[in-house]
Short mmCIF file of N, CA and C in Angstrom, two decimals:
data_model
loop_
_atom_site.label_atom_id
_atom_site.label_comp_id
_atom_site.label_asym_id
_atom_site.label_seq_id
_atom_site.Cartn_x
_atom_site.Cartn_y
_atom_site.Cartn_z
N UNK A 1 14.13 -24.18 71.87
CA UNK A 1 12.65 -25.13 71.95
C UNK A 1 12.10 -23.95 72.81
N UNK A 2 10.43 -24.13 72.32
CA UNK A 2 9.81 -22.99 73.02
C UNK A 2 9.40 -23.80 74.52
N UNK A 3 9.21 -22.95 75.44
CA UNK A 3 8.54 -23.26 76.75
C UNK A 3 6.87 -22.86 77.49
N UNK A 4 6.28 -23.32 77.79
CA UNK A 4 4.74 -23.00 78.00
C UNK A 4 4.79 -23.37 78.97
N UNK A 5 3.96 -22.15 80.05
CA UNK A 5 3.44 -22.39 80.84
C UNK A 5 2.07 -23.07 80.88
N UNK A 6 0.79 -23.43 81.55
CA UNK A 6 -0.23 -24.33 81.37
C UNK A 6 -1.20 -23.76 82.70
N UNK A 7 -2.25 -23.46 82.15
CA UNK A 7 -3.25 -23.77 83.24
C UNK A 7 -4.54 -23.90 83.13
N UNK A 8 -5.44 -24.27 83.52
CA UNK A 8 -6.55 -24.71 83.68
C UNK A 8 -7.15 -23.48 85.44
N UNK A 9 -8.29 -22.96 85.42
CA UNK A 9 -8.72 -22.39 85.88
C UNK A 9 -10.14 -22.79 86.14
N UNK A 10 -11.36 -22.43 87.14
CA UNK A 10 -12.19 -22.44 87.11
C UNK A 10 -12.55 -21.45 88.03
N UNK A 11 -13.72 -20.22 86.43
CA UNK A 11 -14.31 -19.41 86.74
C UNK A 11 -16.11 -18.93 86.86
N UNK A 12 -15.87 -17.63 87.60
CA UNK A 12 -17.60 -18.28 88.05
C UNK A 12 -18.41 -17.33 86.22
N UNK A 13 -18.70 -17.96 86.63
CA UNK A 13 -19.87 -16.65 84.74
C UNK A 13 -19.63 -15.55 85.38
N UNK A 14 -20.31 -15.07 85.90
CA UNK A 14 -20.64 -13.74 86.40
C UNK A 14 -19.07 -12.83 86.23
N UNK A 15 -18.33 -13.63 86.37
CA UNK A 15 -16.56 -12.84 86.53
C UNK A 15 -16.29 -12.71 85.95
N UNK A 16 -16.94 -13.38 84.09
CA UNK A 16 -16.14 -12.90 82.59
C UNK A 16 -15.38 -12.21 82.33
N UNK A 17 -16.16 -10.97 82.77
CA UNK A 17 -15.56 -9.34 82.65
C UNK A 17 -14.15 -9.28 83.45
N UNK A 18 -14.50 -9.04 84.11
CA UNK A 18 -13.26 -8.98 85.73
C UNK A 18 -12.00 -9.66 84.92
N UNK A 19 -12.71 -11.50 84.54
CA UNK A 19 -11.50 -11.96 84.46
C UNK A 19 -10.33 -11.58 83.52
N UNK A 20 -11.73 -11.64 81.92
CA UNK A 20 -11.03 -10.69 80.95
C UNK A 20 -10.25 -9.52 80.86
N UNK A 21 -10.47 -8.58 81.69
CA UNK A 21 -9.45 -7.49 82.86
C UNK A 21 -8.32 -8.03 83.16
N UNK A 22 -8.40 -8.51 83.66
CA UNK A 22 -7.11 -8.66 84.60
C UNK A 22 -5.75 -9.70 83.72
N UNK A 23 -6.63 -10.74 82.78
CA UNK A 23 -5.95 -11.46 81.70
C UNK A 23 -5.06 -10.67 80.92
N UNK A 24 -5.65 -9.70 80.34
CA UNK A 24 -5.08 -8.63 79.59
C UNK A 24 -4.32 -7.67 80.41
N UNK A 25 -4.44 -7.10 81.85
CA UNK A 25 -3.03 -6.37 82.37
C UNK A 25 -2.02 -7.37 82.31
N UNK A 26 -2.54 -8.71 83.28
CA UNK A 26 -0.99 -10.17 83.50
C UNK A 26 -0.68 -10.56 82.12
N UNK A 27 -1.53 -10.65 80.40
CA UNK A 27 -0.68 -10.33 79.09
C UNK A 27 0.26 -9.66 79.01
N UNK A 28 0.17 -8.06 79.47
CA UNK A 28 1.17 -6.86 79.18
C UNK A 28 2.23 -7.28 80.17
N UNK A 29 2.41 -7.26 81.03
CA UNK A 29 2.84 -8.24 82.29
C UNK A 29 3.36 -9.41 81.98
N UNK A 30 3.36 -10.29 81.86
CA UNK A 30 4.41 -11.22 81.43
C UNK A 30 5.06 -10.82 79.71
N UNK A 31 4.44 -10.36 78.83
CA UNK A 31 4.64 -9.65 77.43
C UNK A 31 5.88 -8.91 77.57
N UNK A 32 6.14 -7.39 78.82
CA UNK A 32 7.38 -7.14 79.38
C UNK A 32 8.51 -7.64 79.88
N UNK A 33 8.09 -9.22 79.68
CA UNK A 33 9.00 -9.67 80.85
C UNK A 33 9.92 -11.02 79.66
N UNK A 34 9.27 -10.72 78.36
CA UNK A 34 9.67 -12.23 77.81
C UNK A 34 8.95 -12.74 77.42
N UNK A 35 7.22 -13.08 77.73
CA UNK A 35 6.97 -14.17 76.91
C UNK A 35 6.91 -13.46 75.60
N UNK A 36 6.28 -14.61 74.57
CA UNK A 36 5.66 -14.03 73.55
C UNK A 36 4.48 -13.94 73.42
N UNK A 37 3.72 -14.51 74.23
CA UNK A 37 2.43 -14.56 74.24
C UNK A 37 1.32 -14.93 75.02
N UNK A 38 0.50 -14.74 75.33
CA UNK A 38 -0.70 -15.29 76.66
C UNK A 38 -2.06 -15.54 75.81
N UNK A 39 -2.84 -16.89 75.94
CA UNK A 39 -3.58 -17.18 76.01
C UNK A 39 -4.74 -17.89 77.09
N UNK A 40 -5.52 -17.59 76.72
CA UNK A 40 -6.90 -17.10 77.57
C UNK A 40 -8.37 -17.94 76.70
N UNK A 41 -8.51 -18.99 77.23
CA UNK A 41 -9.37 -19.68 76.11
C UNK A 41 -10.77 -19.53 77.43
N UNK A 42 -11.98 -19.32 76.87
CA UNK A 42 -12.87 -19.28 78.26
C UNK A 42 -13.90 -20.92 77.67
N UNK A 43 -13.77 -21.79 78.25
CA UNK A 43 -14.65 -22.86 78.33
C UNK A 43 -16.26 -22.56 77.25
N UNK A 44 -16.05 -23.58 76.25
CA UNK A 44 -17.79 -23.12 75.49
C UNK A 44 -18.54 -24.59 74.92
N UNK A 45 -17.34 -25.76 75.04
CA UNK A 45 -17.15 -27.14 74.85
C UNK A 45 -16.47 -27.88 75.87
N UNK A 46 -16.68 -27.90 77.10
CA UNK A 46 -15.65 -28.93 78.12
C UNK A 46 -16.95 -29.87 78.46
N UNK A 47 -16.86 -31.00 78.22
CA UNK A 47 -17.86 -32.04 78.79
C UNK A 47 -16.96 -32.64 80.60
N UNK A 48 -18.49 -32.81 80.96
CA UNK A 48 -17.69 -33.27 82.40
C UNK A 48 -18.02 -34.41 81.68
N UNK A 49 -16.69 -35.58 82.38
CA UNK A 49 -15.85 -36.78 82.35
C UNK A 49 -16.40 -37.71 82.99
N UNK A 50 -16.29 -39.13 83.04
CA UNK A 50 -16.53 -39.87 83.92
C UNK A 50 -15.53 -40.35 85.21
N UNK A 51 -14.22 -40.06 84.85
CA UNK A 51 -12.98 -40.44 85.31
C UNK A 51 -12.49 -38.96 85.42
N UNK A 52 -12.34 -38.24 84.15
CA UNK A 52 -11.49 -37.45 84.24
C UNK A 52 -11.59 -36.65 83.75
N UNK A 53 -11.65 -35.37 83.65
CA UNK A 53 -11.92 -34.24 83.16
C UNK A 53 -11.69 -32.44 83.16
N UNK A 54 -11.98 -31.26 82.41
CA UNK A 54 -11.41 -30.38 82.59
C UNK A 54 -11.97 -29.56 83.95
N UNK A 55 -13.45 -30.56 83.97
CA UNK A 55 -14.71 -29.59 85.62
C UNK A 55 -14.14 -30.23 86.61
N UNK A 56 -13.81 -31.55 85.93
CA UNK A 56 -13.64 -32.72 87.26
C UNK A 56 -12.26 -31.75 87.65
N UNK A 57 -11.31 -31.85 87.43
CA UNK A 57 -9.39 -31.54 87.70
C UNK A 57 -9.89 -30.03 88.49
N UNK A 58 -10.68 -29.28 88.47
CA UNK A 58 -10.96 -28.25 89.51
C UNK A 58 -11.92 -28.26 90.15
N UNK A 59 -13.06 -29.30 90.02
CA UNK A 59 -13.92 -29.01 90.91
C UNK A 59 -14.98 -28.18 90.62
N UNK A 60 -14.59 -27.28 88.87
CA UNK A 60 -15.82 -26.47 88.60
C UNK A 60 -17.70 -26.83 88.74
N UNK A 61 -18.03 -25.55 89.62
CA UNK A 61 -19.68 -25.33 89.98
C UNK A 61 -20.25 -25.47 89.30
N UNK A 62 -21.58 -25.76 89.00
CA UNK A 62 -22.28 -25.51 87.53
C UNK A 62 -22.54 -23.93 87.68
N UNK A 63 -22.13 -22.97 88.58
CA UNK A 63 -22.09 -21.58 87.88
C UNK A 63 -20.59 -21.05 87.28
N UNK A 64 -20.06 -22.00 87.41
CA UNK A 64 -18.56 -21.82 86.52
C UNK A 64 -18.38 -22.10 85.27
N UNK A 65 -17.17 -21.81 84.80
CA UNK A 65 -16.50 -22.11 83.33
C UNK A 65 -15.08 -22.51 83.69
N UNK A 66 -14.71 -23.15 83.01
CA UNK A 66 -13.03 -23.87 83.16
C UNK A 66 -12.42 -22.33 82.18
N UNK A 67 -11.42 -22.33 82.40
CA UNK A 67 -10.87 -21.38 81.28
C UNK A 67 -9.45 -22.33 81.05
N UNK A 68 -9.05 -22.45 80.02
CA UNK A 68 -7.99 -22.76 79.51
C UNK A 68 -6.66 -22.18 78.82
N UNK A 69 -6.06 -21.97 79.39
CA UNK A 69 -4.73 -20.99 78.97
C UNK A 69 -2.82 -21.42 79.14
N UNK A 70 -2.80 -20.81 78.48
CA UNK A 70 -1.05 -21.17 78.17
C UNK A 70 -0.31 -19.12 78.45
N UNK A 71 1.09 -19.41 78.74
CA UNK A 71 1.88 -18.37 78.19
C UNK A 71 3.29 -18.81 77.34
N UNK A 72 3.30 -18.55 75.99
CA UNK A 72 4.76 -19.21 75.37
C UNK A 72 5.50 -18.44 75.81
N UNK A 73 6.48 -18.61 75.79
CA UNK A 73 8.15 -18.02 76.17
C UNK A 73 8.79 -18.86 75.28
N UNK A 74 9.88 -18.17 74.25
CA UNK A 74 10.83 -18.54 73.81
C UNK A 74 11.78 -19.75 74.17
N UNK A 75 12.26 -19.72 75.97
CA UNK A 75 12.76 -21.01 76.13
C UNK A 75 12.60 -20.86 77.79
N UNK A 76 13.04 -22.53 78.62
CA UNK A 76 12.64 -22.72 80.02
C UNK A 76 13.55 -21.55 80.34
N UNK A 77 14.73 -21.06 80.07
CA UNK A 77 16.02 -20.03 80.90
C UNK A 77 14.75 -18.50 80.86
N UNK A 78 14.47 -18.16 79.49
CA UNK A 78 13.40 -17.12 79.24
C UNK A 78 12.42 -16.91 80.42
N UNK A 79 11.65 -17.96 80.50
CA UNK A 79 10.57 -18.41 81.58
C UNK A 79 10.70 -17.76 83.11
N UNK A 80 12.04 -18.62 83.07
CA UNK A 80 12.29 -18.72 84.74
C UNK A 80 12.54 -17.95 84.94
N UNK A 81 13.28 -16.34 84.17
CA UNK A 81 14.23 -15.04 84.55
C UNK A 81 12.04 -14.54 84.09
N UNK A 82 12.29 -14.59 83.22
CA UNK A 82 10.68 -14.24 83.34
C UNK A 82 9.96 -13.43 84.14
N UNK A 83 9.06 -14.96 84.76
CA UNK A 83 8.42 -14.92 85.29
C UNK A 83 8.73 -14.65 86.88
N UNK A 84 9.86 -14.90 86.82
CA UNK A 84 10.19 -14.23 88.12
C UNK A 84 10.74 -12.18 88.16
N UNK A 85 10.72 -12.24 87.38
CA UNK A 85 10.28 -10.62 86.90
C UNK A 85 9.71 -9.96 87.85
N UNK A 86 8.08 -11.21 86.55
CA UNK A 86 6.55 -10.91 86.44
C UNK A 86 6.29 -10.27 88.17
N UNK A 87 6.20 -11.43 88.30
CA UNK A 87 6.14 -11.56 90.26
C UNK A 87 6.53 -10.64 90.80
N UNK A 88 7.79 -10.38 90.80
CA UNK A 88 8.49 -8.97 91.27
C UNK A 88 7.58 -7.94 90.52
N UNK A 89 6.82 -7.96 89.79
CA UNK A 89 6.47 -6.08 89.21
C UNK A 89 5.32 -5.73 90.23
N UNK A 90 5.89 -4.74 90.25
CA UNK A 90 5.06 -3.88 91.11
C UNK A 90 3.00 -3.59 90.65
N UNK A 91 3.37 -3.79 89.10
CA UNK A 91 2.04 -4.31 88.88
C UNK A 91 1.07 -5.31 89.36
N UNK A 92 1.83 -7.07 89.18
CA UNK A 92 1.04 -8.30 89.60
C UNK A 92 1.06 -7.92 91.20
N UNK A 93 0.98 -6.38 92.04
CA UNK A 93 0.52 -6.19 93.49
C UNK A 93 -0.85 -6.48 93.65
N UNK A 94 -1.60 -7.84 92.95
CA UNK A 94 -3.09 -7.67 93.33
C UNK A 94 -3.75 -8.01 94.42
N UNK A 95 -4.73 -7.33 94.93
CA UNK A 95 -5.64 -8.21 96.44
C UNK A 95 -5.95 -9.46 95.73
N UNK A 96 -5.22 -10.67 96.78
CA UNK A 96 -5.97 -12.23 95.53
C UNK A 96 -6.84 -12.53 96.50
N UNK A 97 -7.39 -11.89 97.66
CA UNK A 97 -9.24 -11.99 98.00
C UNK A 97 -9.91 -11.52 96.79
N UNK A 98 -9.89 -10.40 95.63
CA UNK A 98 -10.15 -10.25 95.06
C UNK A 98 -9.89 -10.59 93.43
N UNK A 99 -9.31 -11.55 93.53
CA UNK A 99 -8.86 -11.91 92.10
C UNK A 99 -10.32 -12.73 92.06
N UNK A 100 -11.11 -12.88 90.04
CA UNK A 100 -11.92 -13.26 90.06
C UNK A 100 -12.19 -14.87 89.84
N UNK A 101 -11.29 -15.21 90.55
CA UNK A 101 -11.75 -17.14 90.62
C UNK A 101 -10.90 -17.57 92.14
N UNK A 102 -10.96 -18.55 91.77
CA UNK A 102 -10.23 -19.44 93.15
C UNK A 102 -9.47 -19.62 93.04
N UNK A 103 -7.71 -19.74 92.97
CA UNK A 103 -7.22 -19.34 92.89
C UNK A 103 -6.38 -20.69 93.35
N UNK A 104 -7.18 -21.36 94.59
CA UNK A 104 -7.08 -22.47 95.28
C UNK A 104 -7.31 -24.15 94.13
N UNK A 105 -7.98 -23.41 93.07
CA UNK A 105 -8.39 -24.92 92.85
C UNK A 105 -7.42 -24.73 90.82
N UNK A 106 -6.64 -24.11 90.81
CA UNK A 106 -6.21 -23.34 89.73
C UNK A 106 -5.32 -24.94 89.42
N UNK A 107 -4.84 -25.46 88.51
CA UNK A 107 -4.17 -26.15 87.66
C UNK A 107 -3.01 -25.51 87.39
N UNK A 108 -1.40 -25.64 87.56
CA UNK A 108 -0.77 -24.94 86.45
C UNK A 108 0.61 -25.67 85.88
N UNK A 109 1.30 -25.78 85.08
CA UNK A 109 2.30 -25.97 85.23
C UNK A 109 3.41 -25.71 83.90
N UNK A 110 4.46 -26.00 84.35
CA UNK A 110 5.83 -25.72 82.78
C UNK A 110 5.79 -26.96 82.39
N UNK A 111 5.78 -26.61 80.87
CA UNK A 111 5.62 -27.65 79.39
C UNK A 111 6.88 -27.91 78.38
N UNK A 112 7.71 -28.39 78.15
CA UNK A 112 8.69 -27.83 77.02
C UNK A 112 8.21 -28.62 75.62
N UNK A 113 8.62 -27.96 74.73
CA UNK A 113 7.67 -27.67 73.44
C UNK A 113 8.30 -29.38 72.73
N UNK A 114 7.17 -29.79 72.34
CA UNK A 114 6.99 -31.41 71.29
C UNK A 114 7.53 -31.05 70.00
N UNK A 115 6.34 -30.37 70.11
CA UNK A 115 5.71 -30.29 68.66
C UNK A 115 5.57 -29.04 68.13
N UNK A 116 5.72 -28.07 66.75
CA UNK A 116 4.78 -26.87 66.64
C UNK A 116 4.84 -26.83 65.36
N UNK A 117 3.02 -27.41 64.47
CA UNK A 117 3.43 -28.10 63.44
C UNK A 117 2.49 -27.24 62.65
#
């Protein structure tokens, strides 16, 4: 069964183009190392919750947008190998201080796929 790495991150609205550029570059790297698909979704209708919500989870500020993303892998084994290779790929040597988002507020995790309908 497929495996998914999921991410939620706050991105300043003014950094949309820089984020898009970074996401496209990262997608190529992950695909070169076995990922089937990388999807990046710019928040459009993401309500603030009372107890919990995407904006609350990433401490989204008024000038930021929640981005919801995932990487689809054929299996966890391919993901484990591919993710390690991608992180060691010289193209991933990005200056973390110049990232178009605050990585300290990123939420991420790996998930086994249960349904593909």
